[in-house]
Short mmCIF file of C-alpha atoms in Angstrom, two decimals:
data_model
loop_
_atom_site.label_atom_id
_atom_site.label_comp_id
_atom_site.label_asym_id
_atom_site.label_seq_id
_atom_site.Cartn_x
_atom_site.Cartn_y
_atom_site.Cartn_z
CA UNK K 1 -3.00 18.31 -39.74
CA UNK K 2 -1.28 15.21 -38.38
CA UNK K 3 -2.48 11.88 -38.11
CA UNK K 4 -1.55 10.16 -35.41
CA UNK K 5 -1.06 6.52 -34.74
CA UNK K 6 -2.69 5.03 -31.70
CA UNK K 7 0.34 4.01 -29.83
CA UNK K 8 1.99 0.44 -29.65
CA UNK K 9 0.84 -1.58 -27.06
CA UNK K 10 3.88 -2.79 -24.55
CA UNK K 11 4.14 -6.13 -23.31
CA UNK K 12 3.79 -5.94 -19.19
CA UNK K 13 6.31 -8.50 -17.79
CA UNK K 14 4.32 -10.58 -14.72
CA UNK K 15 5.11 -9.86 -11.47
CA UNK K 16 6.29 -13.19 -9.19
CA UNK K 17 6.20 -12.98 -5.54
CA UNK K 18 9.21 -15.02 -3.89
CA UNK K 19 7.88 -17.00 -0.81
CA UNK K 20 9.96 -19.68 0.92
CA UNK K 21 8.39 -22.91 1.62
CA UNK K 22 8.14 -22.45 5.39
CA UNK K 23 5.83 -19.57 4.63
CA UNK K 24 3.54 -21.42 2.72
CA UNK K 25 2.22 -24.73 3.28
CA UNK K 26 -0.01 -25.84 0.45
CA UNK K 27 0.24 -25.99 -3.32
CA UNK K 28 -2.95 -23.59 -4.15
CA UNK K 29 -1.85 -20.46 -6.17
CA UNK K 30 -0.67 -17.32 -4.76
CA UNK K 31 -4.18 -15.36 -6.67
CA UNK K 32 -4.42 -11.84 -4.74
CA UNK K 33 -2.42 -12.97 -1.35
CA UNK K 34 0.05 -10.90 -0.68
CA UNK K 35 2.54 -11.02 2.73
CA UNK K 36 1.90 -7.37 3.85
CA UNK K 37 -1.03 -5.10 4.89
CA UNK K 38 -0.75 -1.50 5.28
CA UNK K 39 -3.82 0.19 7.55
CA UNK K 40 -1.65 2.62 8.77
CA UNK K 41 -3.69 5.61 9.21
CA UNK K 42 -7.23 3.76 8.68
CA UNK K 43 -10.37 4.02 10.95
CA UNK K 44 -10.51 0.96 12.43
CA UNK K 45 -13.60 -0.31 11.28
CA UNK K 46 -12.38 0.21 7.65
CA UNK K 47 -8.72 -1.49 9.31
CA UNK K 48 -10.90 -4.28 10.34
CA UNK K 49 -12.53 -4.89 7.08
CA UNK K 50 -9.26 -4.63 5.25
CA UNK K 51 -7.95 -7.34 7.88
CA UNK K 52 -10.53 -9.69 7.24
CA UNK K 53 -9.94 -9.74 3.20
CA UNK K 54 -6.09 -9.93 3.51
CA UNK K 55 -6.36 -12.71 6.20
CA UNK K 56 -9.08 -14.49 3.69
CA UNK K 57 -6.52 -13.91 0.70
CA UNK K 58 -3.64 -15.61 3.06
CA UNK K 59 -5.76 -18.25 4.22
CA UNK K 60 -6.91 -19.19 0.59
CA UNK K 61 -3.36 -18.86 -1.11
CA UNK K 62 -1.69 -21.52 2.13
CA UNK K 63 0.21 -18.67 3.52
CA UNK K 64 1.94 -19.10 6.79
CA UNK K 65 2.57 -15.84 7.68
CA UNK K 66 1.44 -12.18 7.48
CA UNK K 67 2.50 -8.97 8.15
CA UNK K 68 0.03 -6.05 8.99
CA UNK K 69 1.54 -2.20 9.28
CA UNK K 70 -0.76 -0.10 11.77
CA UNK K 71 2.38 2.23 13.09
CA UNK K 72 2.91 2.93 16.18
CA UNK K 73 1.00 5.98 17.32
CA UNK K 74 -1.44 5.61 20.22
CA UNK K 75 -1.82 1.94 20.07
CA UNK K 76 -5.59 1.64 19.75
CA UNK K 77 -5.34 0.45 15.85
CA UNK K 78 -2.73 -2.19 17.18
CA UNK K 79 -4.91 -3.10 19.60
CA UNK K 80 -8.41 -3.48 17.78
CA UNK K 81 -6.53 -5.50 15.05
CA UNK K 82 -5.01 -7.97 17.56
CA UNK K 83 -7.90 -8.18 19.77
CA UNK K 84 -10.30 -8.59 16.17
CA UNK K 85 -7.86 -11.78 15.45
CA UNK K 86 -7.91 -13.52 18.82
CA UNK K 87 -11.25 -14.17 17.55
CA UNK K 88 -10.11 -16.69 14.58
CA UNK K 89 -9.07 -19.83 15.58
CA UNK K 90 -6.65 -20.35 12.69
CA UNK K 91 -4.89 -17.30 14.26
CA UNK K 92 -2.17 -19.33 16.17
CA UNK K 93 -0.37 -16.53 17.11
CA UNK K 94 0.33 -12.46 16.57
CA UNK K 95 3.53 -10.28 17.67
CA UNK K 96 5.25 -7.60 17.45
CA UNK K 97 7.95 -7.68 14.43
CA UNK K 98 11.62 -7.63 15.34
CA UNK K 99 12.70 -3.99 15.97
CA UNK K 100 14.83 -3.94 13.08
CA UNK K 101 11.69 -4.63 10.92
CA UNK K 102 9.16 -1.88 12.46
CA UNK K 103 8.92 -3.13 15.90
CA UNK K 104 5.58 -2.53 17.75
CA UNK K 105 4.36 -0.64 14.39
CA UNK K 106 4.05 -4.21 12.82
CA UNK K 107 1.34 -6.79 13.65
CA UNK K 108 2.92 -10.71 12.43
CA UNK K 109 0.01 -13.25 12.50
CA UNK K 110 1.05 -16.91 12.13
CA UNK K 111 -1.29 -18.89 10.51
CA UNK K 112 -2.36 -22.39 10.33
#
């Protein structure tokens, strides 16, 4: 027999997201924003859902502006999620990213 040790526990250095000022615009914590949404491959009403959280993360944490990755494909995912955020008036305005970034597979939404 062999008695073991329960192991060490490691310190986990924090993770710090890098955001330039022009993306942000207030001074409230980053908590769980992040700049990038991946619903690639997603239904859209689960798309939708996921939309709503990451835009209420963005909103809360004074981001400027978001990325959201629904690929390319047919274009219906695209199209729900830009037709769901005409809806929101703090939308100001979606596009395509530049082609070197993903192109038409890449939903940017500018905030207010």
């Amino acid at each position: 027999l062999v008695k073991i040790r329960p192991p060490k526990k490691q310190k986990v250095a924090a993770r710090v997201a890098v955001i330039s000022e022009e993306e942000t615009h207030s001074e409230i914590p980053m908590s769980n924003a992040k700049l990038e949404l991946d619903v690639m491959g997603m239904r859209v009403e689960k798309a939708i859902q996921a939309v709503d959280k990451f835009l209420d993360d963005a909103r809360f944490a004074g981001l400027r502006r978001v990325r959201v990755l629904h690929g390319k494909g047919t274009g219906a995912l695209r199209q729900a999620i830009r037709d769901h955020l005409a809806m929101f008036s703090f939308v100001n305005r979606t596009s395509d990213a530049p082609v070197e970034d993903g192109g038409a597979g890449w939903t940017v939404i500018e905030l207010e």
